[in-house]
Every structure is written in structure tokens, then in C-alpha cells.
Amino acid sequence: MYVHDEFDRAFLAERVEDFRDQVARRLSGTLSEEEFKPLRLMNGVYLQLHAYMLRVCIPYGTLSGTQLRALAAVARKYDRGYGHFTTRQNIQFNWIKLAELPDAMAELAKVGIHGIQTSGNCIRNTTTDPWAGAAPDEIEDPRLYAEIIRQWSTLHPEFTFLPRKFKIAITAARHDRAAIKVHDIGLRLHRRDGKTGFEVIVGGGLGRSPFIGKTIRDFLPKEHLLSYLEAVLRTYNLEGRRDNIYKARIKIQVHEIGLEEFTRRVEAEWEAIRDGALKLDAAAVDQVRAHFATPDFEPLDNDPAALAAALEDPAFARWHANAVAPHKAPGHAIVTLSLKPIGGPPGDATADQMDAIADLAERYAYGEVRVAHEQNLTFPHMRQKDLPELWAKLDGIGVATPNVGLVSDIISCPGLDYCSLANTRSIPIAQAISERFSDGARAAEIGRLHLNISGCINACGHHHIGHIGILGVDKKDEEFFQIALGGKGNFKARLGELIGPAIPQSEIVDAVERIVDTYLELRTSPSETFIAAVERLGLDPFKERAYASR
């Protein structure tokens, strides 16, 4: 993990005191809400439907046990006893009182976490693979470069007021677990001729006008990472649309001027700065690397006897097959903690759960917890011999539902229960669908299926890239839902296609079930996944069954 130094701690403490003064002026009436808005947004504070919301940054999704306990303490002391993990590896607190926000931020600052640049038209939290540093299919740990990007982008004077918000994701694995093609910039570390560099993908994004990102440079030497990012951001900042909020993202700029012309402008800007102060030398990279504390993995054998014996238990075996993945170090494993209990709000964790997970991370998982964009948590480093004991404890706190990657592992935005922008509620739909597919054997038979729900066109639930994507729309003050099929968020990313008109709230769960049943009836074999069947069959058979009762 990255270990903060004295500069980091002093900076955060000063930032909290600045915000404390701003809040005092707002409460006294010296600042109007309009004047206060840009100040609070710089610190991750939104005004939601019912209350202020604090979004806390979890850089590249990595938390220590101490940091997770601090989040639990804020949830318990200042909120309503829980937090909501998001698709961008952050956590949101939805019920904090404005007067208490500075105190909550001060407690978080003591452990090196904050809300800076989790909102506003700036460079947001750089996200990455939750399995980074553990996955056997990665070239190297991408969090090193995510940290370098964090240091470069934090309070960058040129990019604090961009045309719109800006999101970067990075991966270094053969499998994309960071959805890099639906970000403003996606970075993929790969090797060419014995050297490691980045594929640079620009112009991805969802929302009102969804686009899949396009490659503008297929191989960028690592030492040029920051200068090339600067060239991209500068091109966007100077020429991006500021006259229309719906056309202000970089994806619109790339679409309007064309990929070739956009690339030409970036390359021209880069040529002027590529060998300047932003060029990364080995000493600069090593300085950042020195702040990462790498686990000292015990030399262990794979498949220890304790694990083999525990696999005789069908319940443990089902969880192990669903939630445990291979690790690069012998005798170790990666474990996903499901924050999708049947009938529960997706992505929520209570303060008690966070405290317990922090304890378990320190006891069993080398002290690290990761947040995944699927709104689950991960122990990236687990000893295989400890898995049976861990499973029992995870099950005891409600985060061992064996549904990772299955139909009830639903990504969902908070929707109209919290958000002033939403058209419909999302959480009750997710809860109802998970209850409909609560039978574990049935869910396992269905297999891998990603279902995403957004309560409005802003697509915070990433519905565009769900295998089944559900979008809430308002029709005459009633909640209706559109259904799209065939979306994917990996290296072969594509946007789902609408199958027909919006469906009333009362019918949406039945329609989803009919779509899934159609897949089970028409798949060539159990090995053909839902998304593969949709690609083979097209939309028509699913559309016909989805609307059969109408």
C-alpha cells in the first residue's frame, strides 16, 4: 500500500481547516448556497435530494484496515450507520449534517483519506484493477502509475476547471477489470519488443451520449506518461465545449472533430512538452515506489490440506468456486466480498461490517482491502490455508453471498431514493430482481450475467455496458424502465441495444426473468454464457419474450 508522508498529512489538515471556515460562513449566511457550491464541490460535497452527501476518494481502490475503520467511524458517528461504495472505487455518505462535515473530514484526514476532486470539473479519482499487485495475468502493479497520476493531477492549476469532469482508468492485466474503454482516458500497460508502455484510449464515457473509447496511441513509453496525459488534457481544456453541459465531455470533442484530427492536435502539443519537466526518470518513479509497502508473502504451497478438507462442505465449495481467484504467489488467493446480499441495497456496507472487514484484513489479508467498480470489496492477498476460517467469518457478517458475477450481483446507482437528478428508484428494482433469483442453484445454472441499473440518463449504474442494462425514465410522473441487451465493459467493450419501449415498474422484474429464461432455453450448452447467446441470437427472441404479456 502507499504510505503517506508528512507533506500529505499537513496538506489534508490544512484543507480541512479551510473547509471548516467555508462551512461556518455558509451556516452564518455570509456565503449563499450559490457561492458555497463551488467550494463544497472541490471537497466532494454534493447537495442531494434530502441532505448533503460526502463522496470520499479511495485512490485506486486501496484501503488499509485503519482507513476502513475510519470510514466505519464516520458512518456510525455522522451518518446513519452505513456507506455506499460506488462504481469508481469511492464511498458515499448520504446523510451527514453540513455543520458536522468538517469534523468528519478531519477524522478521515488523520488516516490519509479525503473528498478532494471527487466532484467538480476536474480530474477525478484514477481507478484501476482491484486485483492489482495480486493477479497472475498482470504485467506489473498499475497502482504505481495511478499514484503518479494522483500526485500530478491533484490541484493541478491548469485542470481544476475543465469543461466537465474527467475520469482516468488504468490496467496492466490481460483481462480488463477496470472498464478502461468507458473512461475519458483509459490506459493499458502492455509489452512490445521487450519494453513496457501504455496503450492510450481516449473519449470513452456513458451518460446521455455514450461512446466507447478509441486508441490514439498504441504504445507510449512509460517515461512519457504524464507529458502525454498533459497534452490530452490541454487539448481538451482549450477546445472542449463550454457552451453546452451535454456536449462538454471529451468524448463529444473526439466525436465532433474526428479521431484523426484529435490525435493530430494531441501529438502536436505533446511534441512541444514531451522531454520537459514531466518526463519520468527512474529516480522519480523509484521515489513513488518507495512509498508502497509490498506484502512479504509467506512461502506456501498451493492447495493445502486444510483447504482440500474444507472443500468437502458443499456450501464452502460453492463460495470458493464463486468468490476465490488465483493469486500470483503460491499458496495464496484473491477473495471477493459480495456487497450484494439477496434483497439488500447493492454496494452498501454497515459500520459494523466495515469494522469487521478491517479486522479480518489485518488478521488474514496482509492488511489490505480493495474496492471494485462492481461495488464489491476484495481481499487481494489471502493465504489459501486460511480460506475456510475466513469464509465462516465473512458469512457471519453477511458478505459471503456466493453471487459474484451472477445475476444478483447487480450494479446500481442510488436512484431517486437519494439523487435529485434521478427519474426513478434503482435500489428497490435491484432488490426485487435479486430476490427473484435468490435460488443459488438457479443463479449458478444461469452463470455469468452482469445486470446494471441506472435511475436516469447520467448512467451512474453503467447500464450501457451491462449484459442486461436497465434505465429508469419518467413518463407522466410514473416510473418506467427501458431494457438494453448486449453491453460489455471489458477490452471488447460495446454498448447495449434497446429492445423496445419502456416498461412500468410493476412489470420490469417479470420482463428480466423472461429474458433470462429465454437464454436458458436457447443456449447451445451450459458453457455458452448469456452475453455469447445474445451475440449469436440477436435481440429478437429476447424482445419477443420480454414483451409477451403486453
mmCIF file of N, CA, C and O in Angstrom, residues 48-49 416 419-423 455-458:
data_model
loop_
_atom_site.group_PDB
_atom_site.id
_atom_site.type_symbol
_atom_site.label_atom_id
_atom_site.label_comp_id
_atom_site.label_asym_id
_atom_site.label_seq_id
_atom_site.Cartn_x
_atom_site.Cartn_y
_atom_site.Cartn_z
ATOM 1 N N GLN A 48 -27.805 16.601 -2.203
ATOM 2 C CA GLN A 48 -28.644 15.584 -2.798
ATOM 3 C C GLN A 48 -30.128 15.887 -2.565
ATOM 4 O O GLN A 48 -30.490 16.980 -2.146
ATOM 5 N N LEU A 49 -30.961 14.914 -2.805
ATOM 6 C CA LEU A 49 -32.408 15.103 -2.724
ATOM 7 C C LEU A 49 -32.863 15.488 -1.320
ATOM 8 O O LEU A 49 -33.720 16.353 -1.132
ATOM 9 N N LEU A 416 -33.581 7.509 -7.185
ATOM 10 C CA LEU A 416 -34.455 8.547 -6.638
ATOM 11 C C LEU A 416 -34.600 8.474 -5.120
ATOM 12 O O LEU A 416 -35.134 9.394 -4.504
ATOM 13 N N CYS A 419 -30.963 10.690 -5.028
ATOM 14 C CA CYS A 419 -30.418 11.616 -6.019
ATOM 15 C C CYS A 419 -31.482 12.538 -6.600
ATOM 16 O O CYS A 419 -32.533 12.079 -7.066
ATOM 17 N N SER A 420 -31.186 13.837 -6.638
ATOM 18 C CA SER A 420 -32.122 14.819 -7.165
ATOM 19 C C SER A 420 -32.199 14.790 -8.684
ATOM 20 O O SER A 420 -33.109 15.379 -9.268
ATOM 21 N N LEU A 421 -31.255 14.117 -9.339
ATOM 22 C CA LEU A 421 -31.258 14.030 -10.799
ATOM 23 C C LEU A 421 -32.047 12.832 -11.318
ATOM 24 O O LEU A 421 -32.413 12.796 -12.492
ATOM 25 N N ALA A 422 -32.307 11.868 -10.460
ATOM 26 C CA ALA A 422 -32.884 10.599 -10.910
ATOM 27 C C ALA A 422 -34.344 10.745 -11.322
ATOM 28 O O ALA A 422 -35.088 11.569 -10.788
ATOM 29 N N ASN A 423 -34.731 9.911 -12.285
ATOM 30 C CA ASN A 423 -36.132 9.805 -12.702
ATOM 31 C C ASN A 423 -36.885 8.739 -11.905
ATOM 32 O O ASN A 423 -38.097 8.835 -11.716
ATOM 33 N N GLY A 455 -30.854 5.064 -12.563
ATOM 34 C CA GLY A 455 -32.120 5.748 -12.350
ATOM 35 C C GLY A 455 -32.337 6.947 -13.243
ATOM 36 O O GLY A 455 -33.397 7.574 -13.197
ATOM 37 N N CYS A 456 -31.338 7.285 -14.067
ATOM 38 C CA CYS A 456 -31.501 8.367 -15.037
ATOM 39 C C CYS A 456 -30.437 8.222 -16.112
ATOM 40 O O CYS A 456 -29.554 7.374 -16.033
ATOM 41 N N ILE A 457 -30.491 9.096 -17.096
ATOM 42 C CA ILE A 457 -29.623 9.006 -18.269
ATOM 43 C C ILE A 457 -28.163 9.294 -17.944
ATOM 44 O O ILE A 457 -27.276 9.012 -18.750
ATOM 45 N N ASN A 458 -27.875 9.825 -16.742
ATOM 46 C CA ASN A 458 -26.478 10.075 -16.381
ATOM 47 C C ASN A 458 -25.684 8.784 -16.193
ATOM 48 O O ASN A 458 -24.458 8.814 -16.155
#
